[in-house]
mmCIF file of C-alpha atoms and ligand atoms in Angstrom:
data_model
loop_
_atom_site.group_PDB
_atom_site.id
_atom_site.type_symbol
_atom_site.label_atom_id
_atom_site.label_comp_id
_atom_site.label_asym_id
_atom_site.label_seq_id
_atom_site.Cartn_x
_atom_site.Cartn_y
_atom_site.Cartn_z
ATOM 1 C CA UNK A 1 0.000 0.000 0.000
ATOM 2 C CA UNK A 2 1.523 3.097 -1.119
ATOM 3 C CA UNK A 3 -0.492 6.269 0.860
ATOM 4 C CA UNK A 4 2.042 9.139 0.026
ATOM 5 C CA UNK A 5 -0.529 11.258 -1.194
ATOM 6 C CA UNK A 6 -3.135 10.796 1.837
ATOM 7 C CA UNK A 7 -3.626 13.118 4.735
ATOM 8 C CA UNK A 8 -4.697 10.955 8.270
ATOM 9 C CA UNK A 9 -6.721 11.946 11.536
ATOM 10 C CA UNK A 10 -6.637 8.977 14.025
ATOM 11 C CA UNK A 11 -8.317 10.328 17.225
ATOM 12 C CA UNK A 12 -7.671 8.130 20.414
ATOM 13 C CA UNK A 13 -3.836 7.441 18.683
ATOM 14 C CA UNK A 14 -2.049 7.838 22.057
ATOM 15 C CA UNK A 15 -1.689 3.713 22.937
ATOM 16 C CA UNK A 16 -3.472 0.959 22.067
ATOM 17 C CA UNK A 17 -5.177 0.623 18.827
ATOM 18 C CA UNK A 18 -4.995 3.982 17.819
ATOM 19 C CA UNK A 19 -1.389 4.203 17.837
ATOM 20 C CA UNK A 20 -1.218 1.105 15.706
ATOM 21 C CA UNK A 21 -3.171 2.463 13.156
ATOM 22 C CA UNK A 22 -1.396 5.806 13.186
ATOM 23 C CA UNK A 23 2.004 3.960 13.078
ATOM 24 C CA UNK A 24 0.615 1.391 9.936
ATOM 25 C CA UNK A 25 -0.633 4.598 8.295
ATOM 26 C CA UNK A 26 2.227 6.835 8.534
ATOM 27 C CA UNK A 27 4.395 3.342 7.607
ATOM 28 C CA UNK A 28 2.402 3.470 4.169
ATOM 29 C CA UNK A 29 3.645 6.825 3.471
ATOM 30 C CA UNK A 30 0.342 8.769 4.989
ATOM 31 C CA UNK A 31 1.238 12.071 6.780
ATOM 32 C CA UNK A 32 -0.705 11.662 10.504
ATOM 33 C CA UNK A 33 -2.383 13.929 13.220
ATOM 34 C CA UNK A 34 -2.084 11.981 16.459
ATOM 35 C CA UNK A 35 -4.712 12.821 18.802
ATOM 36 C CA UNK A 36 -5.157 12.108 22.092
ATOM 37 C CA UNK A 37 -6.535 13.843 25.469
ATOM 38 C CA UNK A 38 -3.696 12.727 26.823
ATOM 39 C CA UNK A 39 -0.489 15.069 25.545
ATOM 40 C CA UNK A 40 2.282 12.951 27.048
ATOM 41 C CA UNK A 41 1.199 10.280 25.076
ATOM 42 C CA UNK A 42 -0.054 12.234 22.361
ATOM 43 C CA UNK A 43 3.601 13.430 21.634
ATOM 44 C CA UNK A 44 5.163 10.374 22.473
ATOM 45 C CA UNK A 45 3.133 8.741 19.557
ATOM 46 C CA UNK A 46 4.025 11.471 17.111
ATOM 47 C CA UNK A 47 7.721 11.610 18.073
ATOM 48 C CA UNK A 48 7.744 7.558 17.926
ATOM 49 C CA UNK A 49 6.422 7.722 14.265
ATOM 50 C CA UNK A 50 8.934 10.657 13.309
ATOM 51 C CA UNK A 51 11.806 8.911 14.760
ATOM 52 C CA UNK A 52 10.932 5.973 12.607
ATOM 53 C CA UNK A 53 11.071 8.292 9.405
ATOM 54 C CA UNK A 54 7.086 9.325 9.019
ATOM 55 C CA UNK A 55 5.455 12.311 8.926
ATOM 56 C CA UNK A 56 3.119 12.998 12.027
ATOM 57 C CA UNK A 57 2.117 15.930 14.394
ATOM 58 C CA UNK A 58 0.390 15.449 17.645
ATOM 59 C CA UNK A 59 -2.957 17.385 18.347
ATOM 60 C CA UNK A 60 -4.457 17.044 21.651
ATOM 61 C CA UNK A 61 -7.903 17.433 22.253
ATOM 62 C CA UNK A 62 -10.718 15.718 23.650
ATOM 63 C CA UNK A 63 -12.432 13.998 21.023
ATOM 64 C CA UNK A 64 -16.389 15.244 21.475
ATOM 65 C CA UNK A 65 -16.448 18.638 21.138
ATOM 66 C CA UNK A 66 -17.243 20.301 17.595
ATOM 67 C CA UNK A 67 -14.002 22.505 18.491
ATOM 68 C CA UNK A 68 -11.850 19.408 19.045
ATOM 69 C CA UNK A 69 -13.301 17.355 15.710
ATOM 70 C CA UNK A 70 -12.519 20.935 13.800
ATOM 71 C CA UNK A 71 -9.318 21.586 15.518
ATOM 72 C CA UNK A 72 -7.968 18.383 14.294
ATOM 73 C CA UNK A 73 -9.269 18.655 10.692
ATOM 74 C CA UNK A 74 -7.956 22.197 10.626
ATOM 75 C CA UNK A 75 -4.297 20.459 11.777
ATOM 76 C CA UNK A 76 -4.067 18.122 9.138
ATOM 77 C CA UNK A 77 -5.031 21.022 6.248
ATOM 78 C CA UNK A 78 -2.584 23.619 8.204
ATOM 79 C CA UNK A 79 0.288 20.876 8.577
ATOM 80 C CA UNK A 80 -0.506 18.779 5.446
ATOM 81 C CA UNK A 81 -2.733 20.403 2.975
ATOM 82 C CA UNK A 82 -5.822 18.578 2.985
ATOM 83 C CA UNK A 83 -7.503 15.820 4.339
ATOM 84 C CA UNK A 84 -8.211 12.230 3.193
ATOM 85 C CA UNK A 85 -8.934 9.611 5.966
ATOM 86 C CA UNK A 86 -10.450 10.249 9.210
ATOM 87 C CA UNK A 87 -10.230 7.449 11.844
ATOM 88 C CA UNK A 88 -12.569 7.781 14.564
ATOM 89 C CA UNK A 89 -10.447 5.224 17.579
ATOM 90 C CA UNK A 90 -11.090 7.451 20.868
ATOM 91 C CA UNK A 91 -12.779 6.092 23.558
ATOM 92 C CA UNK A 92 -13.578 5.022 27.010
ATOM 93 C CA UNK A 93 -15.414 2.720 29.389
ATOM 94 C CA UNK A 94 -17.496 3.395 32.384
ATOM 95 C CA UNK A 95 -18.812 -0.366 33.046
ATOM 96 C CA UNK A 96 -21.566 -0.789 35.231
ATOM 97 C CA UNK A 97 -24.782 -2.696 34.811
ATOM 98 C CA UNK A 98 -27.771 -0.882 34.413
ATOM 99 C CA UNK A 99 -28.842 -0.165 37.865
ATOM 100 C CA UNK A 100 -25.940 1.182 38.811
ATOM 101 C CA UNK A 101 -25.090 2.994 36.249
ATOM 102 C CA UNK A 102 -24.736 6.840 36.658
ATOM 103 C CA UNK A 103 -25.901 9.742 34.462
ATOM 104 C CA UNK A 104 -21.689 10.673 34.205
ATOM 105 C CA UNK A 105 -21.231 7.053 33.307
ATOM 106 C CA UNK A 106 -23.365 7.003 30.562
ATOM 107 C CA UNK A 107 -22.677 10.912 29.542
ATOM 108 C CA UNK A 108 -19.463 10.237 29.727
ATOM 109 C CA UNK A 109 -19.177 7.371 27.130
ATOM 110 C CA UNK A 110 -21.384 8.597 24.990
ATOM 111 C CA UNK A 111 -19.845 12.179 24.664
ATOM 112 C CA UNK A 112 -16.365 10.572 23.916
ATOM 113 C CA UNK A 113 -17.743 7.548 21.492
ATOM 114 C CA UNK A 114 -21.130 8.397 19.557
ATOM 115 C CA UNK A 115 -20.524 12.088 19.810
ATOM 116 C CA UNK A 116 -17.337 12.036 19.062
ATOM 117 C CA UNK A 117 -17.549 10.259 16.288
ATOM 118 C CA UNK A 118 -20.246 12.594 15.274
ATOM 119 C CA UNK A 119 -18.498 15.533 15.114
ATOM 120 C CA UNK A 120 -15.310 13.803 13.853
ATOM 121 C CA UNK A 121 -17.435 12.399 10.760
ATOM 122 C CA UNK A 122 -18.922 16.004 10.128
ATOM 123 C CA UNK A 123 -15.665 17.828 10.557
ATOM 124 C CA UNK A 124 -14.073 15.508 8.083
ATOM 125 C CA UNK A 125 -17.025 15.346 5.654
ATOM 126 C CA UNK A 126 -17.156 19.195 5.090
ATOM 127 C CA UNK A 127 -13.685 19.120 4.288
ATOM 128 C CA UNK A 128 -13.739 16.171 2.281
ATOM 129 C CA UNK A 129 -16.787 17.793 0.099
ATOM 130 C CA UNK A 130 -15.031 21.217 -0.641
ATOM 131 C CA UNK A 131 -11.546 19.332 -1.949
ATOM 132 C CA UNK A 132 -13.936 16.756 -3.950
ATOM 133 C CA UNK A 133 -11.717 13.830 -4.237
ATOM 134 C CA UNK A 134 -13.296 11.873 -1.804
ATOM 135 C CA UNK A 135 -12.687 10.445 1.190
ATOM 136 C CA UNK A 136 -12.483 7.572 4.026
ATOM 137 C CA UNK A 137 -14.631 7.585 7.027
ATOM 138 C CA UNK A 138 -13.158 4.735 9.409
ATOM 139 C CA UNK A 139 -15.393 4.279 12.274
ATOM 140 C CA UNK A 140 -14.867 2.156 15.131
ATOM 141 C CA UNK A 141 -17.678 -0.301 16.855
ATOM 142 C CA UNK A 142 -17.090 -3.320 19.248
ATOM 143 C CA UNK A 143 -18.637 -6.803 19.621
ATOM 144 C CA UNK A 144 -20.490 -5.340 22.519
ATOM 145 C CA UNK A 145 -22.136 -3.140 20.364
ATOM 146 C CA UNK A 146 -22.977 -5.735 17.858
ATOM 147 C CA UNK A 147 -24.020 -8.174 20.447
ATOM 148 C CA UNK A 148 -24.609 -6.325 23.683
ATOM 149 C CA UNK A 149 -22.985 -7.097 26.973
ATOM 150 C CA UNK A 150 -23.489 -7.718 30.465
ATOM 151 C CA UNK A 151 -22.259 -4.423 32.019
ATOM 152 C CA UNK A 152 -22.119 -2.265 29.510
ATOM 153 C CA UNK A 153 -25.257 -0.351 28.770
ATOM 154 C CA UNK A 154 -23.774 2.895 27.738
ATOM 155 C CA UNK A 155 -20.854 1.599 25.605
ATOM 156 C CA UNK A 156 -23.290 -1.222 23.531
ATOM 157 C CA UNK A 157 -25.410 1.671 22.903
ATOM 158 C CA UNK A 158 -23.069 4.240 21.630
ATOM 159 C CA UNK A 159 -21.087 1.314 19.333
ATOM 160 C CA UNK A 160 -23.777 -0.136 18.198
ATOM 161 C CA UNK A 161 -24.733 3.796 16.904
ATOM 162 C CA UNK A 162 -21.532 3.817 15.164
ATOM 163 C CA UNK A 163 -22.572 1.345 12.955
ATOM 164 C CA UNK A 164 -26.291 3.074 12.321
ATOM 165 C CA UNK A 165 -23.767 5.794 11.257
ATOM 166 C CA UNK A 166 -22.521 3.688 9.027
ATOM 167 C CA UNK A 167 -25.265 2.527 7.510
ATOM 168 C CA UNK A 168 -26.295 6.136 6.664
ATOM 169 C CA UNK A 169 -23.530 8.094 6.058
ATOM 170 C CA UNK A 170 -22.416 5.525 3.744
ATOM 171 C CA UNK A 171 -25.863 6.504 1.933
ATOM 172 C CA UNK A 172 -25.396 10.080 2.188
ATOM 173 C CA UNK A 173 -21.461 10.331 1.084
ATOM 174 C CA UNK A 174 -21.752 7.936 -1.841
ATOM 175 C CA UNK A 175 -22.334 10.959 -4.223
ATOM 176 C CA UNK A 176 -19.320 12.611 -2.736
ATOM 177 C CA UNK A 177 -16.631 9.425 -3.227
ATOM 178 C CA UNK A 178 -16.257 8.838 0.153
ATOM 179 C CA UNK A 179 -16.883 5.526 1.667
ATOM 180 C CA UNK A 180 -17.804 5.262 5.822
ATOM 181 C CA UNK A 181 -17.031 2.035 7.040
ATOM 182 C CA UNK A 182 -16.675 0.349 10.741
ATOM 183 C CA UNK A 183 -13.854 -1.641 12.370
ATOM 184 C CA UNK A 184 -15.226 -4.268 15.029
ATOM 185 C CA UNK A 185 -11.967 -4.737 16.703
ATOM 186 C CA UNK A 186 -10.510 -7.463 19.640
ATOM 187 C CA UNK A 187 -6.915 -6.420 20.871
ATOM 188 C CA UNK A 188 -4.827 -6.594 23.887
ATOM 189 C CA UNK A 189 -5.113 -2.839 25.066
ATOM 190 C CA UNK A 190 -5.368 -1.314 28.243
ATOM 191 C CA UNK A 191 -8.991 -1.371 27.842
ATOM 192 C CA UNK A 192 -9.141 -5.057 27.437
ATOM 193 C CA UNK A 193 -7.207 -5.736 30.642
ATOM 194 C CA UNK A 194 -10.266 -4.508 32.564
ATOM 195 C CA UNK A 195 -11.733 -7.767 31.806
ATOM 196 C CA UNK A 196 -10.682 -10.507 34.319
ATOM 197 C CA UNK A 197 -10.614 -13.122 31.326
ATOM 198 C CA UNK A 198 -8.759 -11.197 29.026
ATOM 199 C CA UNK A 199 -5.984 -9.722 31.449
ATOM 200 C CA UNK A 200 -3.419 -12.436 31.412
ATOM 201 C CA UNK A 201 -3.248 -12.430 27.673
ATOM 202 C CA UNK A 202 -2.481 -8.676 27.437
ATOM 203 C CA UNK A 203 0.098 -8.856 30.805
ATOM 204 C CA UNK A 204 1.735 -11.833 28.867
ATOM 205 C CA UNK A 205 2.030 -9.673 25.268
ATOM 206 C CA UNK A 206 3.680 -6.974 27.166
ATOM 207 C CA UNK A 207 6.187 -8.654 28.585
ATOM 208 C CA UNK A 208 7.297 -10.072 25.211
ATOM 209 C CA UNK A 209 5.245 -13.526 24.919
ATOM 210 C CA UNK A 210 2.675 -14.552 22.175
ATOM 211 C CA UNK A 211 -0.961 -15.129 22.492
ATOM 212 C CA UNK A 212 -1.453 -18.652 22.213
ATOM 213 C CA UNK A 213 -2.900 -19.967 19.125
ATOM 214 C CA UNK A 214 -6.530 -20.903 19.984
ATOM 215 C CA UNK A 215 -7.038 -17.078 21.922
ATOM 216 C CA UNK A 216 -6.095 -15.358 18.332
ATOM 217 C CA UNK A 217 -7.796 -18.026 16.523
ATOM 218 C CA UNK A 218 -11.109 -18.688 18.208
ATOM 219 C CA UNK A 219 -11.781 -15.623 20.725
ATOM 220 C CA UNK A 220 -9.578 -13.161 17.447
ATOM 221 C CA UNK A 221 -7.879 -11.629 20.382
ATOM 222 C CA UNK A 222 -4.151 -10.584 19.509
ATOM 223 C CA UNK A 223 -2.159 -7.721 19.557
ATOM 224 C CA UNK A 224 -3.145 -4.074 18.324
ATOM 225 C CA UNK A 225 -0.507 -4.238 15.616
ATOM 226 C CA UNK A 226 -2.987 -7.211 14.270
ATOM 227 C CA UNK A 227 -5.952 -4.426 13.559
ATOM 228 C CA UNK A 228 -3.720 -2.086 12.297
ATOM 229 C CA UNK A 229 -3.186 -3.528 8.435
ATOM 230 C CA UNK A 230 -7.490 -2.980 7.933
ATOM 231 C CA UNK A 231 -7.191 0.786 8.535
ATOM 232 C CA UNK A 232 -4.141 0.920 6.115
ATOM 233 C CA UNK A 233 -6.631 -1.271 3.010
ATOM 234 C CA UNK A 234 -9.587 0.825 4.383
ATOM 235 C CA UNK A 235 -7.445 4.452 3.679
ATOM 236 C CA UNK A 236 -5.881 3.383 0.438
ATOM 237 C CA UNK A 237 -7.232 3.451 -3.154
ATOM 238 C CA UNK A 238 -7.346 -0.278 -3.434
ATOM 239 C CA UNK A 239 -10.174 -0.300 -0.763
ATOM 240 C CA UNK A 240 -12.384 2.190 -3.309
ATOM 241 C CA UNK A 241 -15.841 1.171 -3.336
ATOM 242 C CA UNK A 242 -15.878 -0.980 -0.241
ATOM 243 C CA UNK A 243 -18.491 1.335 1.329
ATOM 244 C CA UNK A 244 -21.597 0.978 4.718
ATOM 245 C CA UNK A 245 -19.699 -2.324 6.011
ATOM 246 C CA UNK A 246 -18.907 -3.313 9.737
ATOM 247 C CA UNK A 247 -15.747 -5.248 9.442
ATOM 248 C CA UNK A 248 -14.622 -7.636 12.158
ATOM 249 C CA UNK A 249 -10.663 -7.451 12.678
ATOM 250 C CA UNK A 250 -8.531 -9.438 15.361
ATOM 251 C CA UNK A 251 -5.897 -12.081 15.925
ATOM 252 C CA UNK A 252 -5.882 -14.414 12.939
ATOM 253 C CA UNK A 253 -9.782 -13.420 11.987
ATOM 254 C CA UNK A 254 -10.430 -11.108 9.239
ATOM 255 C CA UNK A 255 -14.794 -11.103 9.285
ATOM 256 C CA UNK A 256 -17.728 -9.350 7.961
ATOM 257 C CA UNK A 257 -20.959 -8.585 10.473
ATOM 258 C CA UNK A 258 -24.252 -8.553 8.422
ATOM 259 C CA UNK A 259 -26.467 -5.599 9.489
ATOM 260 C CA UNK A 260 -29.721 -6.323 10.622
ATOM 261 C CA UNK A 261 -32.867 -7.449 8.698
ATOM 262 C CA UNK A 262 -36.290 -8.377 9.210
ATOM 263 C CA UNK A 263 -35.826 -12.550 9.662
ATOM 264 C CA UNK A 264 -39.653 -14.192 9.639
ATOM 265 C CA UNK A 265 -42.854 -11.891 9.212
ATOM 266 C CA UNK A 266 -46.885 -12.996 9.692
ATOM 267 C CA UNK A 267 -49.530 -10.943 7.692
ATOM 268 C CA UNK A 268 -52.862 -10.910 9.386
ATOM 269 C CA UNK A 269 -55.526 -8.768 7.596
ATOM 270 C CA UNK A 270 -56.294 -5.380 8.869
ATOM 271 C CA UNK A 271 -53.765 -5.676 11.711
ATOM 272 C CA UNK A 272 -52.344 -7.414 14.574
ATOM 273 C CA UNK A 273 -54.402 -7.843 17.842
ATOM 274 C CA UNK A 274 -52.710 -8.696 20.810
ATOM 275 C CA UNK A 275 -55.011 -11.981 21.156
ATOM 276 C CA UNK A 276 -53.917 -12.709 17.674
ATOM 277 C CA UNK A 277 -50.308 -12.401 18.179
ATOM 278 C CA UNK A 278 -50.183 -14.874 21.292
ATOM 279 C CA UNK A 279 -52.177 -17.051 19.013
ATOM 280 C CA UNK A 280 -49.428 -16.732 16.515
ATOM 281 C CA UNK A 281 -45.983 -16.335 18.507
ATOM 282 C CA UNK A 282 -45.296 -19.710 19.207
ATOM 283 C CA UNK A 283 -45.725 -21.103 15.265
ATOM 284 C CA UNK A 284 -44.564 -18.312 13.594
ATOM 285 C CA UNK A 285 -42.237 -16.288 15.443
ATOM 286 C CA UNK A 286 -40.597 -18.100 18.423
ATOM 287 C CA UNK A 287 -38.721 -20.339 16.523
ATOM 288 C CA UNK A 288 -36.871 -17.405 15.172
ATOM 289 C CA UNK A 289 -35.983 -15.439 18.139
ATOM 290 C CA UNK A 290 -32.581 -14.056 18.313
ATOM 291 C CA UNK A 291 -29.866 -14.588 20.388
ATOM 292 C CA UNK A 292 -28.243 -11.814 22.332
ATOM 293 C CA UNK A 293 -24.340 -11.602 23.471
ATOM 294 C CA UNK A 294 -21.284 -13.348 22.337
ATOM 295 C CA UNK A 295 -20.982 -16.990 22.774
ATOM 296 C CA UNK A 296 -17.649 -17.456 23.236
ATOM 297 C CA UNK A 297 -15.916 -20.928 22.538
ATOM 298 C CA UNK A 298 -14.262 -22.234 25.724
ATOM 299 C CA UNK A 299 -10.447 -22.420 25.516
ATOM 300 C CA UNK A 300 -8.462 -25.087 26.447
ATOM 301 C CA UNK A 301 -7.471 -25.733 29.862
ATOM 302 C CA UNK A 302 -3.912 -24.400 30.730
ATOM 303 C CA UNK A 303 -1.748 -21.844 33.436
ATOM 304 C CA UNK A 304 -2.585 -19.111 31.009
ATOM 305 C CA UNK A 305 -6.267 -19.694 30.462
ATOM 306 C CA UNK A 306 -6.879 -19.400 34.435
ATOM 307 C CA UNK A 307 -11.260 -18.866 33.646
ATOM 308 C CA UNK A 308 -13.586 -20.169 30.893
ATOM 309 C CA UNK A 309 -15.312 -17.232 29.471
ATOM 310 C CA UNK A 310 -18.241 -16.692 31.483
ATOM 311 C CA UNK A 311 -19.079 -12.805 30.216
ATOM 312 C CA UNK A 312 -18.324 -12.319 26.549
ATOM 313 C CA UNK A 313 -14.860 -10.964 25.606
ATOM 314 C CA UNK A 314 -13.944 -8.037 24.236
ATOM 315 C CA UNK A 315 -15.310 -4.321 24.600
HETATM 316 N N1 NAD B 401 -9.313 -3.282 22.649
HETATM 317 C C1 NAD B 401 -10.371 -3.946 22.164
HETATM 318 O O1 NAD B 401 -10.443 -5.198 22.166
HETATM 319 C C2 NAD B 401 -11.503 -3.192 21.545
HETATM 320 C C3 NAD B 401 -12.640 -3.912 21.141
HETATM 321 C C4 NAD B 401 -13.675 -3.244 20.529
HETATM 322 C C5 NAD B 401 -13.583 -1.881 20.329
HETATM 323 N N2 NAD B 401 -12.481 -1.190 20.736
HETATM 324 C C6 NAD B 401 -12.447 0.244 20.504
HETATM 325 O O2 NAD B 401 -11.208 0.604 19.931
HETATM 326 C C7 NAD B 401 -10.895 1.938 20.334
HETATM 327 C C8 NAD B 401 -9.506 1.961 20.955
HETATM 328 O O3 NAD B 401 -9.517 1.122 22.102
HETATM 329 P P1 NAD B 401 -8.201 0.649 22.856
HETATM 330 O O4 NAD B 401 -8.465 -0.729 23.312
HETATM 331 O O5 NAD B 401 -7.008 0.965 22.063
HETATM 332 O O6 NAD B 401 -8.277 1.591 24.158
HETATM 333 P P2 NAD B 401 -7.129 2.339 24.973
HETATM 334 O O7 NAD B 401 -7.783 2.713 26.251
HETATM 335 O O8 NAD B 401 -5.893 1.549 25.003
HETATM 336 O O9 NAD B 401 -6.850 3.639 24.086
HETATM 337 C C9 NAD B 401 -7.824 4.634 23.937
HETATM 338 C C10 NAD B 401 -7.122 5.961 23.755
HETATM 339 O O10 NAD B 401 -8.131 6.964 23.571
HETATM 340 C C11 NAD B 401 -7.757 8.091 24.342
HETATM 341 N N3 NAD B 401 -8.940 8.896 24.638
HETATM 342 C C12 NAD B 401 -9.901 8.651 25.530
HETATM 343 N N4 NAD B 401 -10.815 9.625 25.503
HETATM 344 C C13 NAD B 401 -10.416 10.510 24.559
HETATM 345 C C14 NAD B 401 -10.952 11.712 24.049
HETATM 346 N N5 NAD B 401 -12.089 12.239 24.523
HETATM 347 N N6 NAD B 401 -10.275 12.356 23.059
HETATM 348 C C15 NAD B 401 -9.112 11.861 22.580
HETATM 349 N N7 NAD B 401 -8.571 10.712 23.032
HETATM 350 C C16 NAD B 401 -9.213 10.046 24.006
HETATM 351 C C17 NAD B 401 -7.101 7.517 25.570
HETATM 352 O O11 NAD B 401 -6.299 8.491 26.239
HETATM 353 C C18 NAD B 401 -6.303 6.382 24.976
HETATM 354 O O12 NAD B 401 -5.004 6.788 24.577
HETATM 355 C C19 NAD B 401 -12.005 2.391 21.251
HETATM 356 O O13 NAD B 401 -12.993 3.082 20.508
HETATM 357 C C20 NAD B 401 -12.575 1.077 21.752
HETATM 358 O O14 NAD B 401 -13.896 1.206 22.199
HETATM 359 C C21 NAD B 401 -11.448 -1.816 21.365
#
């Protein structure tokens, strides 16, 4: 992949994901804005990539804010020129079931996830209509958003948003060249070590040792550097016309979510009373009730797999 030419926001490029996608990005050839709301590591990921011979700057903000989404956009066109990919990675959790949960919790990770991708998306689709050339939206959703999962009512709602964003921004933009797609990523971050399951996996990458076989296989769960080669396809010109998908990334699985649609429907004529539909449930409908959550395949027993999954894996 040869992305000389492109322009990159990655928001959330401090660590983890983001700063594998920033670093596979600026490894093409693609001049970078790191973002992050954190400037030590902000820098740190901009200096890491310029040591290494690329072209980034370091913008920190706090993804959510109409001045932070046009702050960065205005970076890359004062820096670079223009503006071809924007990567919407920030984020945070706040897990608590749904009882618990507080109106900060839930403020919180929507402000930072669904409206920051919001703004992001806007910021970078004005730009990208006045240079009309196109563009790449690259939104990020999660398995829990897909799925749902236990503990995470405002995080499942604001991923699974991303992808209604996709659906219809990838509607609205066609006209304009630019595709909007979604990464459903699984990766050993700092945010994945907050699950009990998961933590021994991401301890044991840091300190220099693989992820056994059946965890990057079965659950997709590897290193960030594993996502990272998607966002670099999804920014360049050979991934033109791939537009409104969700596209699962992780370990060894490269996957593609279906959206939803309408599964089994029963006509009754001039409408549905609620006598009628207990009358009908059980032989039309209940056989095709859907499943919610991840079912997770249980891993082999060994020192490193210390739980079977019990709550699904990966935020
Ligand atoms: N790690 C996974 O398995 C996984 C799974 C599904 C989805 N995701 C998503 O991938 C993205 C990256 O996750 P990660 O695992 O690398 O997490 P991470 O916590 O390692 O990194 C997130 C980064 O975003 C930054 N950030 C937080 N709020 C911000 C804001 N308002 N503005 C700018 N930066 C902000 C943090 O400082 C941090 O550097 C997130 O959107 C996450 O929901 C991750």
């Amino acid at each position: 992949m040869d992305l000389h030419e492109k322009v990159a926001v990655v928001t959330g490029s401090g660590r983890g994901l983001g700063l594998a996608y920033a670093k596979g990005l600026a490894a093409a050839g693609a001049a970078v804005v790191v973002n992050d709301v954190d400037a030590a590591t902000a820098e740190a990921a901009a200096k890491e990539i310029t040591d290494a011979g690329g072209r980034a700057v370091a913008e920190v903000a706090a993804v959510g804010a109409t001045e932070a989404a046009e702050a960065l956009v205005g970076r890359a066109v004062a820096e670079f020129g223009r503006l071809d990919v924007m990567v919407t990675n920030a984020g945070v959790l706040r897990d608590k079931v749904l009882w618990k949960m507080t109106d900060d919790d839930f403020d919180t990770v929507v402000q930072v996830h669904l409206k920051g991708t919001f703004t992001c998306a806007r910021a970078a689709a004005v730009r990208f209509r006045e240079q009309g050339e196109g563009g790449r939206l690259i939104l990020v959703g999660s398995p829990a958003g897909q799925r749902g999962n236990f503990g995470q009512t405002n995080y499942s709602a604001a991923k699974a948003g991303i992808i209604g964003f996709v659906r219809t921004w990838a509607m609205e933009l066609a006209r304009n060249n630019v595709t909007v797609n979604a990464l459903v990523p699984v990766a050993a971050t700092a945010m994945t070590e907050t699950i009990p399951f998961l933590a021994p996996y991401v301890q044991a990458l840091r300190a220099g040792e693989p992820i056994p076989p059946f965890i990057r296989r079965a659950l997709a769960f590897g290193s960030p550097e594993d996502a990272a080669g998607l966002v670099t396809f999804l920014a360049s010109d050979a991934s033109a016309g791939i537009t409104g998908q969700a596209i699962g990334i992780g370990g060894d699985r490269l996957s593609l979510w279906t959206h939803p649609v309408q599964t089994v429907a029963g006509y009754a004529e001039g409408g549905w009373s609620a006598d009628a539909i207990a009358d009908a449930w059980p032989t039309i409908f209940a056989a095709h009730e859907q499943s919610v959550g991840e079912k997770l395949p249980q891993p082999p027993a060994s020192p490193a797999s210390p739980a079977s999954p019990a709550s699904p894996a990966a935020s």
